[in-house]
Tab-separated table of C-alpha atoms and ligand atoms in Angstrom:
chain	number	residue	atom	x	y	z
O	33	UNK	CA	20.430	1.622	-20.438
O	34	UNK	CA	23.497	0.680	-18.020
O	35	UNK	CA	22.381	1.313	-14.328
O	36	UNK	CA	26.270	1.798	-14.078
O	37	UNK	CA	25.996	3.929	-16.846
O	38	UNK	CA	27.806	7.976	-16.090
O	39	UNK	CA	26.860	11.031	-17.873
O	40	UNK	CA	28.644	12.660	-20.776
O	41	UNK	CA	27.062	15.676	-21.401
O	42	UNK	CA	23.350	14.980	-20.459
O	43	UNK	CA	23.223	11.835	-22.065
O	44	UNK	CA	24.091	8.087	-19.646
O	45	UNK	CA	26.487	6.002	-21.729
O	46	UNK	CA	28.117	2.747	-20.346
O	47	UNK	CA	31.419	2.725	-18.349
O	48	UNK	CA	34.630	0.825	-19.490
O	49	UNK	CA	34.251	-1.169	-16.101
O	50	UNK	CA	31.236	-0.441	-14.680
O	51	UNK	CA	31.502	-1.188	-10.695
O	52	UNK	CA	28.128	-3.360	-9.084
O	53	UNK	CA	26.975	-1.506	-6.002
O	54	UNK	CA	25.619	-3.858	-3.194
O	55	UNK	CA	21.934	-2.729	-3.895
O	56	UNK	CA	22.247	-3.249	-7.634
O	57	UNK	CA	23.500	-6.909	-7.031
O	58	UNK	CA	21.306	-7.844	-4.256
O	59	UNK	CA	18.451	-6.641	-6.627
O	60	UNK	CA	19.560	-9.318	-9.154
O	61	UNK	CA	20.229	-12.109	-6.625
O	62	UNK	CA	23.682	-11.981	-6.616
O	63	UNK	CA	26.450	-12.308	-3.856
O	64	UNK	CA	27.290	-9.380	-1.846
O	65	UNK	CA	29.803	-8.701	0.549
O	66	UNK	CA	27.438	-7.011	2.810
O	67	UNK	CA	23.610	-6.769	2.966
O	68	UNK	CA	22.426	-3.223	1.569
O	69	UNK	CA	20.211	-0.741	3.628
O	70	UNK	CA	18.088	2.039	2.750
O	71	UNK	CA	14.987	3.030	4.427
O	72	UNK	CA	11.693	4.440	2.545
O	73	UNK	CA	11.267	7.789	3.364
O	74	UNK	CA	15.075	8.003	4.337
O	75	UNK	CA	14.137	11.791	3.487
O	76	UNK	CA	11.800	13.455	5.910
O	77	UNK	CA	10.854	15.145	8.541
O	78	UNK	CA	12.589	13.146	11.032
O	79	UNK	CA	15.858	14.671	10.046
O	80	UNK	CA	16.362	18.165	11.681
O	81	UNK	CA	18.099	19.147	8.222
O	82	UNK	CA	14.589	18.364	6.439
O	83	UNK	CA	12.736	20.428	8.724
O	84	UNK	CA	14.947	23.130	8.256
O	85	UNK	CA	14.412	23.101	4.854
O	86	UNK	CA	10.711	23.161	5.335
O	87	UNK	CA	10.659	25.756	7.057
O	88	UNK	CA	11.634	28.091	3.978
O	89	UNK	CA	9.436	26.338	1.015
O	90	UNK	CA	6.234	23.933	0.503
O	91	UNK	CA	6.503	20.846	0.100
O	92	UNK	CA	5.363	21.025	-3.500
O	93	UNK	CA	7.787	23.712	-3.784
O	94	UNK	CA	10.631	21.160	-2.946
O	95	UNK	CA	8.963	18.836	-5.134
O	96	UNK	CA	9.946	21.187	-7.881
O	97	UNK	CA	13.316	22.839	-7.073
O	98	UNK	CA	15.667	20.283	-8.727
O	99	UNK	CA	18.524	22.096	-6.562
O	100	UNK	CA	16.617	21.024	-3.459
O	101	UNK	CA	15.677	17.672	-4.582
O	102	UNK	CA	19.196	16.989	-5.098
O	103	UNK	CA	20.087	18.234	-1.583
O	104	UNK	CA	16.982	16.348	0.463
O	105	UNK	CA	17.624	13.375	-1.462
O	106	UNK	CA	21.728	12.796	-0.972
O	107	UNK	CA	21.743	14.390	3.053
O	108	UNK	CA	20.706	10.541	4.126
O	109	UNK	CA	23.730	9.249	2.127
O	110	UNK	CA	25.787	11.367	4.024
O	111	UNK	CA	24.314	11.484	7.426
O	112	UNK	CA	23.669	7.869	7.592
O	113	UNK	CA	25.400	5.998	4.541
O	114	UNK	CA	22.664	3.891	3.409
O	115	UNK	CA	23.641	2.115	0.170
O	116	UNK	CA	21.021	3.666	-2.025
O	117	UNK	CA	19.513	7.032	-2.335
O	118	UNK	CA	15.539	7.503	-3.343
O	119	UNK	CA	14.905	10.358	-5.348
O	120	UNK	CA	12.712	12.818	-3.724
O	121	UNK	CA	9.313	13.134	-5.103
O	122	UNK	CA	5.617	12.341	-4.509
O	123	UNK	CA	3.549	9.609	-6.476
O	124	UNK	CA	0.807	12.444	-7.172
O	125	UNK	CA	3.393	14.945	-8.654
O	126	UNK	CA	2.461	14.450	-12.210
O	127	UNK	CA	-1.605	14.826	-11.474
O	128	UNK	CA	-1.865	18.391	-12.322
O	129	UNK	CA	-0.971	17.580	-15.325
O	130	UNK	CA	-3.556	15.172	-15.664
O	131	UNK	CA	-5.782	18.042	-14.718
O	132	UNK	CA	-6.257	17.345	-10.900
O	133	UNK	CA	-6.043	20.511	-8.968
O	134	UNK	CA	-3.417	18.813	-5.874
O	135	UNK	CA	-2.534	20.711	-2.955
O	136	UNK	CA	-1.179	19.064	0.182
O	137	UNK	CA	-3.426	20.311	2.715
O	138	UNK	CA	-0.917	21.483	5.759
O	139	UNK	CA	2.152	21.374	3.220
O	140	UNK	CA	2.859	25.027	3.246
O	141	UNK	CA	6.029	26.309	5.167
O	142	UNK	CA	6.695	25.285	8.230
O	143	UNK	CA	3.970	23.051	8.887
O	144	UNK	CA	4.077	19.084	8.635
O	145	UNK	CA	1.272	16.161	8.801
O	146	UNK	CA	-0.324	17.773	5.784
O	147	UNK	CA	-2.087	15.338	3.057
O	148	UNK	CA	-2.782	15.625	-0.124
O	149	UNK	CA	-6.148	17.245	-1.324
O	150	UNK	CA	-7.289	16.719	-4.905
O	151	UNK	CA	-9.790	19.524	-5.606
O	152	UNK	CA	-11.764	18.178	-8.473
O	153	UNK	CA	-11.564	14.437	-7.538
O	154	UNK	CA	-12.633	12.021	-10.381
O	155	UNK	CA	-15.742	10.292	-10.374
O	156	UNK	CA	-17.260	9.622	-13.193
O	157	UNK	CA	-16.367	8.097	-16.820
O	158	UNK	CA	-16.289	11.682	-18.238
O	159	UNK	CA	-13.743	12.819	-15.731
O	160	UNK	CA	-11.309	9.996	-16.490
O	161	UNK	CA	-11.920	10.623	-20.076
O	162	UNK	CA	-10.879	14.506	-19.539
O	163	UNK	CA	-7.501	12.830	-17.555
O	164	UNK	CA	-4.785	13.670	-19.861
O	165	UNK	CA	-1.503	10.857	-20.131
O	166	UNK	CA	1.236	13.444	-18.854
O	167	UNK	CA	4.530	14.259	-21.047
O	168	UNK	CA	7.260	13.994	-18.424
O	169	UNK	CA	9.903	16.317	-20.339
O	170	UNK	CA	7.672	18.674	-20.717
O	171	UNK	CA	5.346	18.502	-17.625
O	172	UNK	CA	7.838	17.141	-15.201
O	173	UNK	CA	11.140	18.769	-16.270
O	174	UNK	CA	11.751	19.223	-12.866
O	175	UNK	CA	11.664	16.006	-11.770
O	176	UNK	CA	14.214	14.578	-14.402
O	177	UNK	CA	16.202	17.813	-13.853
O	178	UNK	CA	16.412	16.638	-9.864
O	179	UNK	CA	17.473	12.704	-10.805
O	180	UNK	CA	20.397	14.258	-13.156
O	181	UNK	CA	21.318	16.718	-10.412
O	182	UNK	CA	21.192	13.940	-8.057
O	183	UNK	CA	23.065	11.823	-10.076
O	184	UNK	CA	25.986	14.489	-10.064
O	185	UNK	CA	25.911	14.944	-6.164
O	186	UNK	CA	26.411	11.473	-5.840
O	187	UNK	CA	29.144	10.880	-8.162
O	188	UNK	CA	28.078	7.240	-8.218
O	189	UNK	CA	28.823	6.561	-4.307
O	190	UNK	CA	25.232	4.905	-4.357
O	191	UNK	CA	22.613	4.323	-6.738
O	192	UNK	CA	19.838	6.303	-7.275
O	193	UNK	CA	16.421	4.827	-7.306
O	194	UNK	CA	13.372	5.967	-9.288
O	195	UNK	CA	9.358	5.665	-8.839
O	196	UNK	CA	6.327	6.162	-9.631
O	197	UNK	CA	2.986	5.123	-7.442
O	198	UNK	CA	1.081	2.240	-8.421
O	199	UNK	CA	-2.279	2.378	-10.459
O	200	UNK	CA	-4.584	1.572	-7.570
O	201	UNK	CA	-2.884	3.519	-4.636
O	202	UNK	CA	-2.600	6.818	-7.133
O	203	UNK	CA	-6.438	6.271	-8.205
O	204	UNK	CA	-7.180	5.793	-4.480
O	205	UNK	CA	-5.966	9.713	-3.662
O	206	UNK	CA	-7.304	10.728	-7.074
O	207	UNK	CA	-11.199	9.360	-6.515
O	208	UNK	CA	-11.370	9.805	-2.606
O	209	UNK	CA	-10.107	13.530	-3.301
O	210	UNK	CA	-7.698	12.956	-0.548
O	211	UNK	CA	-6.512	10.359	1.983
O	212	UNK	CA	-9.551	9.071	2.906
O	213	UNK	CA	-10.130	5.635	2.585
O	214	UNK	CA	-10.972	3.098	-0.481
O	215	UNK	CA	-15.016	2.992	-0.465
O	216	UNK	CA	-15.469	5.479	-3.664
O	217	UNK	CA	-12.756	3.769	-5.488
O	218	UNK	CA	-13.891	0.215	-4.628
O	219	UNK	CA	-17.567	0.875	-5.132
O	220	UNK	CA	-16.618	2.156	-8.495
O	221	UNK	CA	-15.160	-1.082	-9.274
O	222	UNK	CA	-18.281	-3.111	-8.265
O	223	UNK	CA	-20.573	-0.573	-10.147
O	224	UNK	CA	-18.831	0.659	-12.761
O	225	UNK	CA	-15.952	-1.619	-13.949
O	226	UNK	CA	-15.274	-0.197	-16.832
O	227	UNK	CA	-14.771	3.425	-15.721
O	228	UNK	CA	-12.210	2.051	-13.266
O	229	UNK	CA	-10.381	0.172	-16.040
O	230	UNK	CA	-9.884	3.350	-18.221
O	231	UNK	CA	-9.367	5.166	-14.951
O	232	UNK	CA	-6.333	2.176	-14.168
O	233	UNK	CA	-5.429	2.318	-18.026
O	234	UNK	CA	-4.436	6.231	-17.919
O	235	UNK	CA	-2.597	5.875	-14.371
O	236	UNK	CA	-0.550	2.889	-15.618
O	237	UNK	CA	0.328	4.724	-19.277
O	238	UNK	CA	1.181	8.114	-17.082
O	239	UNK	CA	3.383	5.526	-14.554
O	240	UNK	CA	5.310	3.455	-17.219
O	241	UNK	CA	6.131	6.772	-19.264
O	242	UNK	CA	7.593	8.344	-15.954
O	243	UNK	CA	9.523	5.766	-15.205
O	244	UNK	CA	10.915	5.449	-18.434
O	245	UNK	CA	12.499	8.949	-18.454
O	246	UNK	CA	13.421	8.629	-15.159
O	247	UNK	CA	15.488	5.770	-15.987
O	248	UNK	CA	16.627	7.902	-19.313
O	249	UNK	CA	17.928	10.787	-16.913
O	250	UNK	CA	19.764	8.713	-14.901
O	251	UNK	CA	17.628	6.572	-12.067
O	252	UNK	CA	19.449	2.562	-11.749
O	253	UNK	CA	16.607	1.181	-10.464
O	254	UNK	CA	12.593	1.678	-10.216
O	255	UNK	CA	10.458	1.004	-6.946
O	256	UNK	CA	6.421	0.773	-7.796
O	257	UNK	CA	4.855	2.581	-4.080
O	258	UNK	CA	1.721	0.278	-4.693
O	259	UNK	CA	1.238	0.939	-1.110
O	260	UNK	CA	-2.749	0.397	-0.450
O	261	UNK	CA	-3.013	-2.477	-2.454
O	262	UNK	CA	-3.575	-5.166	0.439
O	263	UNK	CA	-7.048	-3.921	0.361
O	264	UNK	CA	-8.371	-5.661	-2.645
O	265	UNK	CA	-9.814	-8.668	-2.327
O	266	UNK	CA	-8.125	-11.803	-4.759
O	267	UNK	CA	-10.347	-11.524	-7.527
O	268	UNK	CA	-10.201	-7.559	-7.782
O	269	UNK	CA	-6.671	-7.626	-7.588
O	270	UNK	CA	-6.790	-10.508	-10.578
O	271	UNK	CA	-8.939	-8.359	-11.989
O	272	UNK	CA	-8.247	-4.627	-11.783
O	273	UNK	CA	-4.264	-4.394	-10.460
O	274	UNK	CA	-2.351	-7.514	-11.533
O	275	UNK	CA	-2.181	-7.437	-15.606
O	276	UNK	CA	-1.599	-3.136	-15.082
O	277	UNK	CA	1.364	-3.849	-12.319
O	278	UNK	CA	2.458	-6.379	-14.866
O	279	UNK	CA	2.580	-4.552	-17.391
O	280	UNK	CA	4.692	-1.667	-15.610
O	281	UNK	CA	7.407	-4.347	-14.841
O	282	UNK	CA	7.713	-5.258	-18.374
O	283	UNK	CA	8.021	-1.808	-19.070
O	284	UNK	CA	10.638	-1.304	-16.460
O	285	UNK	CA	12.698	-4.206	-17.957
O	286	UNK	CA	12.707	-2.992	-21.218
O	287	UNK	CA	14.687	0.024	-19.612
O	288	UNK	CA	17.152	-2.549	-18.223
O	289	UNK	CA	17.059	-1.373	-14.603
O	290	UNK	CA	15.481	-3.663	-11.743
O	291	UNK	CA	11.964	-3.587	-10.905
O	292	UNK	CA	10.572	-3.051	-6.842
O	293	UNK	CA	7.309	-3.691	-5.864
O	294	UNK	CA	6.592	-2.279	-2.913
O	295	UNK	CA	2.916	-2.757	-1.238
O	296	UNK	CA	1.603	-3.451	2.539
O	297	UNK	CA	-1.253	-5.936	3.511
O	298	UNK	CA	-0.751	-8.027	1.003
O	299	UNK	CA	1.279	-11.152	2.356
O	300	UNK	CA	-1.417	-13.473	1.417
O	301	UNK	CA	-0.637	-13.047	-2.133
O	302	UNK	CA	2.832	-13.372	-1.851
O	303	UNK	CA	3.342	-16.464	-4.926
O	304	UNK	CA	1.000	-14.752	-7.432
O	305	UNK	CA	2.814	-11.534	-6.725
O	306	UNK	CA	6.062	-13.266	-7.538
O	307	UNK	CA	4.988	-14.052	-11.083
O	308	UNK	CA	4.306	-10.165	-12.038
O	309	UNK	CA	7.359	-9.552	-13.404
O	310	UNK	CA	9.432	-7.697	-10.484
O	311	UNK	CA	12.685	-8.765	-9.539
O	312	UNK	CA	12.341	-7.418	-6.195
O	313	UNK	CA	9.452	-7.917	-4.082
O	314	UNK	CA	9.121	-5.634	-0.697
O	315	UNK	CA	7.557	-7.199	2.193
O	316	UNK	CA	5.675	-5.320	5.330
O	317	UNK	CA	6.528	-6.686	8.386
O	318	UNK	CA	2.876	-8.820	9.400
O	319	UNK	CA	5.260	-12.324	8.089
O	320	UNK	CA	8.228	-14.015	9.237
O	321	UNK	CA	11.405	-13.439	6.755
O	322	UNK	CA	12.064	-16.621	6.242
O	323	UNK	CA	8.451	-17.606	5.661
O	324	UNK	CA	8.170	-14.313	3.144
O	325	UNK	CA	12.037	-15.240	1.533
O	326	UNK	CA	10.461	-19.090	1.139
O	327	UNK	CA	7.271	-18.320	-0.579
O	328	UNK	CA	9.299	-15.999	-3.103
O	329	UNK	CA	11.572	-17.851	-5.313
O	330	UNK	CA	13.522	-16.408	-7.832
O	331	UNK	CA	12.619	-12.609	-7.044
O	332	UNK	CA	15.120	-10.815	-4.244
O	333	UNK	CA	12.927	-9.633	-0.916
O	334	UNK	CA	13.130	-6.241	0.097
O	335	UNK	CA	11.915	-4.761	3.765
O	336	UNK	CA	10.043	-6.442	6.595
O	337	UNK	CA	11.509	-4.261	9.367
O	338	UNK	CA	8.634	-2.645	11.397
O	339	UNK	CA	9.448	1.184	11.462
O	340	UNK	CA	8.190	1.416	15.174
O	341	UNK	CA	11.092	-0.129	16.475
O	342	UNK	CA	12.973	2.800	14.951
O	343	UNK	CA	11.307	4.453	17.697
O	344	UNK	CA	13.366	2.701	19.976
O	345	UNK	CA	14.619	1.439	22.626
O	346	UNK	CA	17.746	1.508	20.478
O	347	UNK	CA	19.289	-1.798	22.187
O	348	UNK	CA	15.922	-3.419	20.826
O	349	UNK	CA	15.984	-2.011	17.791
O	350	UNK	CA	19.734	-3.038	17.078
O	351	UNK	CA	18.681	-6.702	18.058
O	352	UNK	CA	15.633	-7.171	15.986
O	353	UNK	CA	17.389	-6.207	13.077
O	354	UNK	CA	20.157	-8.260	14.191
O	355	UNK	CA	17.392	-10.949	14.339
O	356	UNK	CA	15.931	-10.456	10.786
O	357	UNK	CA	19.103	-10.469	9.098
O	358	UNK	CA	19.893	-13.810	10.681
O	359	UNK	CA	16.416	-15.216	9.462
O	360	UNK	CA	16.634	-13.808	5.901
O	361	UNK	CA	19.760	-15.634	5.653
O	362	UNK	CA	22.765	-16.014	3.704
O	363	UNK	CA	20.927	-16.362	0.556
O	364	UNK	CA	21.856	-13.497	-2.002
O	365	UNK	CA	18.773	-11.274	-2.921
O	366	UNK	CA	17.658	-9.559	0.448
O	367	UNK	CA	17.604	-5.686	0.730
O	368	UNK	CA	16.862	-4.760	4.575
O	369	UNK	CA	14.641	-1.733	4.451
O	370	UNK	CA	11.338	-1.360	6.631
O	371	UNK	CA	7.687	-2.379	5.856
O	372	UNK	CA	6.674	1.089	5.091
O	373	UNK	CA	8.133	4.618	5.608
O	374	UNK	CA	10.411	5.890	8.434
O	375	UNK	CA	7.479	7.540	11.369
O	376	UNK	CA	8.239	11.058	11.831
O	377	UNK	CA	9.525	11.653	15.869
O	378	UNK	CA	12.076	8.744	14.815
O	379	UNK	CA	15.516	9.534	16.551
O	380	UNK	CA	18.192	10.010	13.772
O	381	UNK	CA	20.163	8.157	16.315
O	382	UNK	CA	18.440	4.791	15.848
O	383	UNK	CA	18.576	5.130	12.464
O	384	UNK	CA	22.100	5.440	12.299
O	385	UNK	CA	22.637	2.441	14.910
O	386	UNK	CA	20.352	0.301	12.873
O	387	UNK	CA	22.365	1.142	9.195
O	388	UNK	CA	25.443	0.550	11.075
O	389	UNK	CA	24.011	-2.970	12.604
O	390	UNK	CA	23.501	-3.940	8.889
O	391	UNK	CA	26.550	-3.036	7.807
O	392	UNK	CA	28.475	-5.185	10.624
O	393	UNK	CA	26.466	-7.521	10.286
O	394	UNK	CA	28.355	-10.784	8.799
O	395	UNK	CA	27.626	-14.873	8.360
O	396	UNK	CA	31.352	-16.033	10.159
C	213	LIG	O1	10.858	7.459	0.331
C	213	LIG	C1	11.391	8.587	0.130
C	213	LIG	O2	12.251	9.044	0.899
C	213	LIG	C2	11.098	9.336	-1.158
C	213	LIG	C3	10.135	10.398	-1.090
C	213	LIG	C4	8.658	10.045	-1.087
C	213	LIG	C5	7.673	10.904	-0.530
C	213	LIG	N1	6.451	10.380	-0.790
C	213	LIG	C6	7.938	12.165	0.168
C	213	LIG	C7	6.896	12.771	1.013
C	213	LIG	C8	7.995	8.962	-1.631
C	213	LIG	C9	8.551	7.720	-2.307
C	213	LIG	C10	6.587	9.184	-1.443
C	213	LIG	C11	5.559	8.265	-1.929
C	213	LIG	C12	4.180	8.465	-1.488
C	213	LIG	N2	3.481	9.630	-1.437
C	213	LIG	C13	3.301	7.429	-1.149
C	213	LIG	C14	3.613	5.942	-1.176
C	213	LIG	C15	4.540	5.552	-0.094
C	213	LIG	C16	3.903	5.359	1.244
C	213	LIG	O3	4.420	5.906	2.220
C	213	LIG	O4	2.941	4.595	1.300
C	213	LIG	C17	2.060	7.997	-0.832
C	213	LIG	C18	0.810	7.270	-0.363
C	213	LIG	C19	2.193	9.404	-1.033
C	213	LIG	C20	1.151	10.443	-0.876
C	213	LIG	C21	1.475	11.339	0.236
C	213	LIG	N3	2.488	12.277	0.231
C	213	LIG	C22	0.817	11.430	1.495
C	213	LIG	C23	-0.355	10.552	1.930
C	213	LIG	C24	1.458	12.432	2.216
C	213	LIG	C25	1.062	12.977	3.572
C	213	LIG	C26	1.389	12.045	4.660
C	213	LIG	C27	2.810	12.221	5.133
C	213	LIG	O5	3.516	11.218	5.284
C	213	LIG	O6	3.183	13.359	5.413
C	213	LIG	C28	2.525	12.925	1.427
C	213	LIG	C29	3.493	13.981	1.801
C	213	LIG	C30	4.938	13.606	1.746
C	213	LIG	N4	5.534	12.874	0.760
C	213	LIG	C31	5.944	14.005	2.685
C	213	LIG	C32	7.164	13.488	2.220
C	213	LIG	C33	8.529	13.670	2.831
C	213	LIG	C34	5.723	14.892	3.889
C	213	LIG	C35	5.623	16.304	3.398
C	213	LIG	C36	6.075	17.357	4.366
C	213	LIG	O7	7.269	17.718	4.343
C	213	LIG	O8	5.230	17.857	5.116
């Protein structure tokens, strides 16, 4: 489908004209008048507004309220005017319908910092045979409800972008039972290979069929949160994450919308990750721009701004980003975003400072 596509009565059809947003053509490596900005985790407890909203309902609750999703997800848009809008979700939304009992821990109202807690974590070759591929329109309704009600909100000021996690960094939550570490997971690929590849096999079908209705309800592009993958060693990342990432990106190209791979740690892989498949490639910020912009040809670089200077001073955070623009260069394809999600205690302040920095940002 069109990522400038609108909707005529539920279903996206093309426009007459259809108008390239900054993000859309910086995704494709084309020139843009100004270098696009959004932030992961633009949405969050850092904003007052969030918090308020937290106060009322869960965090699985807002998860499912397609009125709320719409609401967290466009406030950054408004209170900041980043140049692309993340729908708000969780990468571990669809595993109770894979039959994982998930509960974030400290998630109920009112209360932050919570992780997520899988009840009956899987760990053996019968419990990833019970794991059941979900059916997004009928198990996640709510989620495609919330990128359609987004879509709406935004009237197509900025486009919205979809995801789903990646196979390894959703299996790493779904075997530890929780956020707590890799050594179940990893010594499951050692010992048992080929329970992990059925285990990767259901977790990349249940990511490439969420994406796909994402992008069906509306989403213009689709980011991969393969967050935890810098902890694989070469050959298990040959072995058990590159031909599954790969074949998400195909899948994601078939829907016609661009392709982000997002992951941290993982900057000594940076040429084979080039060749996956992904026209965008986000980088953490442990490598120089430049160096990271060089050893990625042909794909458009995303992030590399380290969220702790967020934190301020705000001078110094205005100035480094200042700084990294100049190094990523004049070259179309960069998207300035951070090297992973905005810290909570971040002052909306800086945040707006920074977006604005970006914006006035120019090469004369
Ligand atoms: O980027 C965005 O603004 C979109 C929303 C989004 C959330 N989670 C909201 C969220 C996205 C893209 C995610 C992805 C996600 N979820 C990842 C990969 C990205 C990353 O940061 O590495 C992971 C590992 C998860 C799993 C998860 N969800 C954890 C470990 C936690 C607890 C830790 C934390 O940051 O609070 C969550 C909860 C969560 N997901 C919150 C938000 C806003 C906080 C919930 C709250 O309100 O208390």
């Amino acid at each position: 489908m069109d990522p400038n596509g609108v909707c005529f009565e539920g279903t996206w059809t093309k426009m007459a004209a259809p108008m390239t947003h900054p993000f859309l053509a910086a995704c494709r490596r084309e020139p843009v008048d100004r270098v696009p900005v959004w932030m992961m985790r633009q949405a969050g407890r850092y904003q007052p507004s969030y918090r308020a909203i937290r106060q009322k309902v869960s965090f699985l609750e807002l998860c499912r309220s397609p009125e709320l999703i719409a609401q967290v997800t466009v406030a950054p848009i408004d209170e900041f005017g980043f140049d692309a809008a993340i729908l708000f979700s969780d990468i571990l939304v669809h595993l109770p319908a894979m039959g994982l009992d998930l509960s974030f821990e400290k998630g109920e109202k009112g209360k932050g910092d919570g992780g997520p807690k899988i009840g009956n974590p899987v760990r053996t070759r019968a419990d990833v045979d019970a794991l059941r591929v979900p059916v997004p329109k009928k198990d996640l309704q709510y989620v495609l409800d919330g990128v359609r009600a987004i879509r709406t909100a935004l009237a197509d000021r900025v486009p919205l972008i979809g995801f789903v996690g990646g196979p390894f960094t959703v299996a790493s939550y779904a075997v530890e039972g929780g956020s707590q570490g890799f050594t179940r997971l990893k010594t499951m690929l050692y010992a048992e290979p080929a329970t992990a590849h059925a285990l990767f096999e259901k977790l990349t079908q249940a990511a490439i069929v969420q994406i796909e209705e994402q992008v069906a309800a509306g989403a213009q592009a689709a980011q991969i949160f393969e967050s935890w993958l810098g902890e694989l060693a070469r050959e298990d990342l040959e072995e058990f994450s590159f031909p599954y990432l790969a074949r998400i990106a195909e899948a994601v190209r078939k829907t016609g919308v661009p392709s982000i791979l997002f992951s941290t740690g993982t900057t000594a892989h940076l040429e084979r990750m080039a060749k996956l498949g992904y026209d965008v490639i986000s980088v953490d910020w442990r490598i120089p721009i430049d160096e990271a912009r060089a050893r990625l040809p042909g794909v458009a670089v995303q992030g590399n701004y380290d969220s702790t200077l967020l934190l301020g001073p705000r001078e110094v955070a205005v100035a480094r980003a200042q700084q990294l623009l100049r190094a990523a260069g004049p070259t179309p394809g960069y998207i300035f975003n951070l090297g992973h999600g905005i810290q909570v205690g971040t002052p909306t302040e800086n945040v707006k400072a920074v977006v604005d920095a970006v914006h006035a940002f120019g090469w004369k």
